[in-house]
mmCIF file of C-alpha atoms in Angstrom:
data_model
loop_
_atom_site.group_PDB
_atom_site.id
_atom_site.type_symbol
_atom_site.label_atom_id
_atom_site.label_comp_id
_atom_site.label_asym_id
_atom_site.label_seq_id
_atom_site.Cartn_x
_atom_site.Cartn_y
_atom_site.Cartn_z
ATOM 1 C CA MET A 1 95.095 208.026 12.352
ATOM 2 C CA LEU A 2 91.559 207.080 13.691
ATOM 3 C CA SER A 3 90.024 208.868 16.670
ATOM 4 C CA HIS A 4 89.843 205.800 18.914
ATOM 5 C CA GLU A 5 93.535 205.295 18.329
ATOM 6 C CA VAL A 6 94.281 209.005 19.378
ATOM 7 C CA LYS A 7 92.218 208.347 22.476
ATOM 8 C CA LYS A 8 94.063 205.227 23.263
ATOM 9 C CA ARG A 9 97.590 206.745 22.623
ATOM 10 C CA ILE A 10 96.791 209.562 24.989
ATOM 11 C CA GLU A 11 95.178 207.500 27.805
ATOM 12 C CA SER A 12 98.052 204.977 27.690
ATOM 13 C CA GLY A 13 100.723 207.760 27.345
ATOM 14 C CA ILE A 14 99.672 209.983 30.345
ATOM 15 C CA ALA A 15 99.178 208.719 33.694
ATOM 16 C CA GLU A 16 95.423 208.289 34.633
ATOM 17 C CA ALA A 17 94.315 210.310 31.752
ATOM 18 C CA GLU A 18 90.799 210.659 30.489
ATOM 19 C CA CYS A 19 90.600 211.903 26.917
ATOM 20 C CA LEU A 20 87.735 213.205 24.800
ATOM 21 C CA VAL A 21 88.501 213.356 21.034
ATOM 22 C CA SER A 22 86.672 215.065 18.188
ATOM 23 C CA GLU A 23 87.625 215.094 14.565
ATOM 24 C CA PHE A 24 86.993 218.392 12.847
ATOM 25 C CA SER A 25 87.904 218.267 9.191
ATOM 26 C CA GLY A 26 85.922 215.368 7.795
ATOM 27 C CA GLY A 27 89.082 213.280 7.567
ATOM 28 C CA THR A 28 91.399 211.605 9.976
ATOM 29 C CA ASP A 29 94.152 214.194 10.291
ATOM 30 C CA HIS A 30 92.501 217.043 12.319
ATOM 31 C CA TYR A 31 91.763 216.225 15.892
ATOM 32 C CA SER A 32 90.632 218.276 18.829
ATOM 33 C CA VAL A 33 91.286 216.666 22.259
ATOM 34 C CA ILE A 34 90.433 217.503 25.750
ATOM 35 C CA VAL A 35 92.701 215.675 28.188
ATOM 36 C CA ILE A 36 91.920 215.540 31.889
ATOM 37 C CA SER A 37 94.762 214.272 34.117
ATOM 38 C CA ASN A 38 96.394 215.038 37.517
ATOM 39 C CA ALA A 39 99.726 214.550 35.876
ATOM 40 C CA PHE A 40 99.173 218.158 34.691
ATOM 41 C CA GLU A 41 99.165 219.512 38.211
ATOM 42 C CA GLY A 42 101.636 222.409 38.651
ATOM 43 C CA GLN A 43 102.651 222.275 35.007
ATOM 44 C CA PRO A 44 102.297 225.268 32.826
ATOM 45 C CA ALA A 45 100.239 225.069 29.474
ATOM 46 C CA LEU A 46 103.364 224.782 27.319
ATOM 47 C CA LYS A 47 104.575 221.704 29.271
ATOM 48 C CA ARG A 48 101.148 220.135 29.158
ATOM 49 C CA HIS A 49 100.933 220.546 25.392
ATOM 50 C CA ARG A 50 104.446 219.197 25.019
ATOM 51 C CA MET A 51 103.620 216.072 26.953
ATOM 52 C CA ILE A 52 100.773 215.415 24.617
ATOM 53 C CA MET A 53 102.294 216.298 21.327
ATOM 54 C CA GLU A 54 105.298 214.207 22.332
ATOM 55 C CA LEU A 55 102.985 211.173 21.935
ATOM 56 C CA PHE A 56 102.278 212.031 18.301
ATOM 57 C CA LYS A 57 105.791 213.061 17.265
ATOM 58 C CA GLU A 58 105.957 210.543 14.417
ATOM 59 C CA GLU A 59 102.452 211.137 12.951
ATOM 60 C CA VAL A 60 102.976 214.849 13.107
ATOM 61 C CA ASP A 61 106.317 214.493 11.326
ATOM 62 C CA THR A 62 104.856 212.332 8.550
ATOM 63 C CA GLY A 63 101.737 214.569 8.239
ATOM 64 C CA GLU A 64 99.392 211.701 9.173
ATOM 65 C CA VAL A 65 98.259 214.018 11.943
ATOM 66 C CA HIS A 66 98.129 217.578 10.631
ATOM 67 C CA ALA A 67 96.511 219.290 13.482
ATOM 68 C CA LEU A 68 96.015 218.566 17.081
ATOM 69 C CA ALA A 69 94.055 221.063 19.015
ATOM 70 C CA ILE A 70 94.746 220.634 22.740
ATOM 71 C CA LYS A 71 92.999 221.544 25.978
ATOM 72 C CA ALA A 72 94.660 219.965 29.027
ATOM 73 C CA TYR A 73 92.964 220.178 32.464
ATOM 74 C CA THR A 74 93.658 218.738 35.935
ATOM 75 C CA GLN A 75 90.619 216.953 37.346
ATOM 76 C CA LYS A 76 89.862 219.971 39.583
ATOM 77 C CA GLN A 77 90.168 222.336 36.616
ATOM 78 C CA TRP A 78 87.849 220.152 34.523
ATOM 79 C CA ALA A 79 85.208 220.070 37.343
ATOM 80 C CA ASP A 80 85.443 223.930 37.591
ATOM 81 C CA GLU A 81 85.270 224.099 33.789
ATOM 82 C CA LYS A 82 81.993 222.022 33.806
ATOM 83 C CA GLN A 83 80.562 224.069 36.629
ATOM 84 C CA LYS A 84 81.071 227.253 34.622
ATOM 85 C CA HIS A 85 79.070 226.004 31.771
ATOM 86 C CA GLN A 86 76.300 224.508 33.833
ATOM 87 C CA PRO A 87 72.925 226.113 33.216
ATOM 88 C CA LEU A 88 71.577 228.039 36.294
ATOM 89 C CA MET B 1 119.587 224.516 11.614
ATOM 90 C CA ASN B 2 119.936 227.273 9.124
ATOM 91 C CA PRO B 3 122.302 229.881 10.634
ATOM 92 C CA THR B 4 120.781 232.870 8.613
ATOM 93 C CA TRP B 5 117.302 232.042 9.667
ATOM 94 C CA LYS B 6 118.417 231.368 13.357
ATOM 95 C CA THR B 7 119.926 234.989 13.395
ATOM 96 C CA LYS B 8 116.943 236.555 11.754
ATOM 97 C CA ILE B 9 114.542 234.730 14.116
ATOM 98 C CA GLU B 10 116.653 235.871 17.190
ATOM 99 C CA ASN B 11 116.520 239.483 15.918
ATOM 100 C CA ASP B 12 112.772 239.474 14.994
ATOM 101 C CA VAL B 13 111.853 237.962 18.349
ATOM 102 C CA LYS B 14 113.868 240.640 20.136
ATOM 103 C CA ASN B 15 112.529 243.488 18.068
ATOM 104 C CA ASN B 16 108.744 242.578 18.273
ATOM 105 C CA ASP B 17 106.697 242.283 21.426
ATOM 106 C CA ILE B 18 104.635 239.723 19.477
ATOM 107 C CA MET B 19 106.269 237.725 16.806
ATOM 108 C CA VAL B 20 104.124 235.149 14.959
ATOM 109 C CA TYR B 21 105.428 232.456 12.563
ATOM 110 C CA MET B 22 102.335 231.431 10.696
ATOM 111 C CA ARG B 23 101.245 229.764 7.508
ATOM 112 C CA GLY B 24 100.472 232.631 4.981
ATOM 113 C CA THR B 25 100.273 236.262 5.872
ATOM 114 C CA PRO B 26 98.096 238.244 8.347
ATOM 115 C CA GLU B 27 96.014 239.413 5.208
ATOM 116 C CA ALA B 28 95.770 235.935 3.960
ATOM 117 C CA PRO B 29 96.300 233.128 6.468
ATOM 118 C CA ARG B 30 96.651 229.683 4.907
ATOM 119 C CA CYS B 31 95.529 227.703 7.812
ATOM 120 C CA GLY B 32 92.681 227.933 10.380
ATOM 121 C CA PHE B 33 95.005 227.988 13.323
ATOM 122 C CA SER B 34 97.068 230.872 11.921
ATOM 123 C CA ALA B 35 93.800 232.690 10.982
ATOM 124 C CA ARG B 36 92.557 232.341 14.666
ATOM 125 C CA VAL B 37 95.737 233.806 16.047
ATOM 126 C CA VAL B 38 95.609 236.806 13.663
ATOM 127 C CA ARG B 39 91.950 237.405 14.598
ATOM 128 C CA ALA B 40 92.884 237.449 18.284
ATOM 129 C CA LEU B 41 95.808 239.840 17.453
ATOM 130 C CA ASN B 42 93.541 242.199 15.429
ATOM 131 C CA GLU B 43 91.307 242.291 18.376
ATOM 132 C CA LEU B 44 94.035 243.066 20.718
ATOM 133 C CA GLY B 45 94.893 245.988 18.458
ATOM 134 C CA ARG B 46 98.757 245.834 18.996
ATOM 135 C CA PRO B 47 101.340 245.740 16.319
ATOM 136 C CA PHE B 48 103.014 242.399 15.739
ATOM 137 C CA GLY B 49 105.699 240.816 13.552
ATOM 138 C CA SER B 50 104.985 237.947 11.251
ATOM 139 C CA GLU B 51 106.852 235.599 9.027
ATOM 140 C CA ASP B 52 105.230 233.069 6.531
ATOM 141 C CA MET B 53 106.336 229.531 7.504
ATOM 142 C CA ASP B 54 105.545 228.327 3.960
ATOM 143 C CA SER B 55 107.954 230.780 2.324
ATOM 144 C CA ASP B 56 110.900 228.598 2.925
ATOM 145 C CA PRO B 57 111.127 224.991 4.366
ATOM 146 C CA GLU B 58 114.413 225.964 6.078
ATOM 147 C CA LEU B 59 112.443 228.514 8.185
ATOM 148 C CA TRP B 60 110.086 225.797 9.318
ATOM 149 C CA SER B 61 112.818 223.372 10.193
ATOM 150 C CA THR B 62 114.862 225.923 11.909
ATOM 151 C CA LEU B 63 111.962 226.906 14.050
ATOM 152 C CA LYS B 64 110.975 223.352 14.919
ATOM 153 C CA GLU B 65 114.531 222.773 16.028
ATOM 154 C CA ILE B 66 114.803 226.087 18.149
ATOM 155 C CA ASN B 67 111.453 225.459 19.952
ATOM 156 C CA ASN B 68 111.134 221.725 19.728
ATOM 157 C CA TRP B 69 107.583 222.405 18.580
ATOM 158 C CA PRO B 70 106.408 220.456 15.469
ATOM 159 C CA THR B 71 103.414 222.495 14.347
ATOM 160 C CA SER B 72 102.471 225.928 13.091
ATOM 161 C CA PRO B 73 101.792 228.763 14.135
ATOM 162 C CA GLN B 74 104.443 229.365 16.666
ATOM 163 C CA ILE B 75 104.210 232.559 18.627
ATOM 164 C CA PHE B 76 106.658 234.514 20.883
ATOM 165 C CA VAL B 77 105.589 237.157 23.447
ATOM 166 C CA LYS B 78 108.288 239.554 24.767
ATOM 167 C CA GLY B 79 110.963 237.261 23.606
ATOM 168 C CA GLU B 80 109.601 234.183 25.047
ATOM 169 C CA PHE B 81 108.182 231.241 23.026
ATOM 170 C CA VAL B 82 104.551 230.741 24.379
ATOM 171 C CA GLY B 83 103.472 227.865 22.051
ATOM 172 C CA GLY B 84 100.925 227.349 19.384
ATOM 173 C CA CYS B 85 97.424 228.573 18.670
ATOM 174 C CA ASP B 86 95.601 226.869 21.588
ATOM 175 C CA ILE B 87 97.882 228.280 24.301
ATOM 176 C CA PHE B 88 97.853 231.697 22.621
ATOM 177 C CA ILE B 89 94.119 231.876 22.428
ATOM 178 C CA GLU B 90 93.876 230.708 26.019
ATOM 179 C CA MET B 91 96.225 233.451 27.200
ATOM 180 C CA PHE B 92 94.316 235.986 25.135
ATOM 181 C CA LYS B 93 91.019 234.922 26.670
ATOM 182 C CA SER B 94 92.311 234.722 30.194
ATOM 183 C CA GLY B 95 93.956 238.162 30.200
ATOM 184 C CA GLU B 96 97.502 236.571 30.617
ATOM 185 C CA LEU B 97 98.471 238.055 27.315
ATOM 186 C CA HIS B 98 97.314 241.511 28.304
ATOM 187 C CA GLU B 99 99.218 241.283 31.559
ATOM 188 C CA LYS B 100 102.395 240.219 29.821
ATOM 189 C CA LEU B 101 102.120 243.154 27.454
ATOM 190 C CA GLY B 102 101.167 245.557 30.232
ATOM 191 C CA ILE B 103 97.787 246.506 28.808
ATOM 192 C CA GLN B 104 94.380 246.722 30.212
ATOM 193 C CA LYS B 105 91.948 243.891 29.224
#
């Protein structure tokens, strides 16, 4: 699976999501994603990860996607996260 | 679902505050995600149970079915399925894990 396909899958599968994708094995089966969406509001991490993994059920089952590292934030959490890493 | 594994998993999860189903062993993890979880656990300094998901395809398929979770590792804390590597590392970093186990971060 190609990284732009991963991005598209997530952004069309989760309401108003913005997705940043990086590939980390040198191939096309290990992806790390940051997903920002207010659809995660009030949802625990387990639920958020399930929402995202559900979109790749088939590819994970066949091994086409071996690994999907996930970080899921609401817009507010993402803004806080960026704030934390801002140089003073 | 393999009934022998199901019973063994239920017992292991009950008898270990932290139970990790991983690829390989804590001494020799066979996947980067499993290795990260083991590193965090070593830093935490608490005993944990582990089982090699590669030891038997039936174990993997039984776990997938029980937790409805398709990837490894899979981690239980105090009898509760918490998720995979990312969630576990997040809990470790935030102190949520320490809190669940009643230890000082």
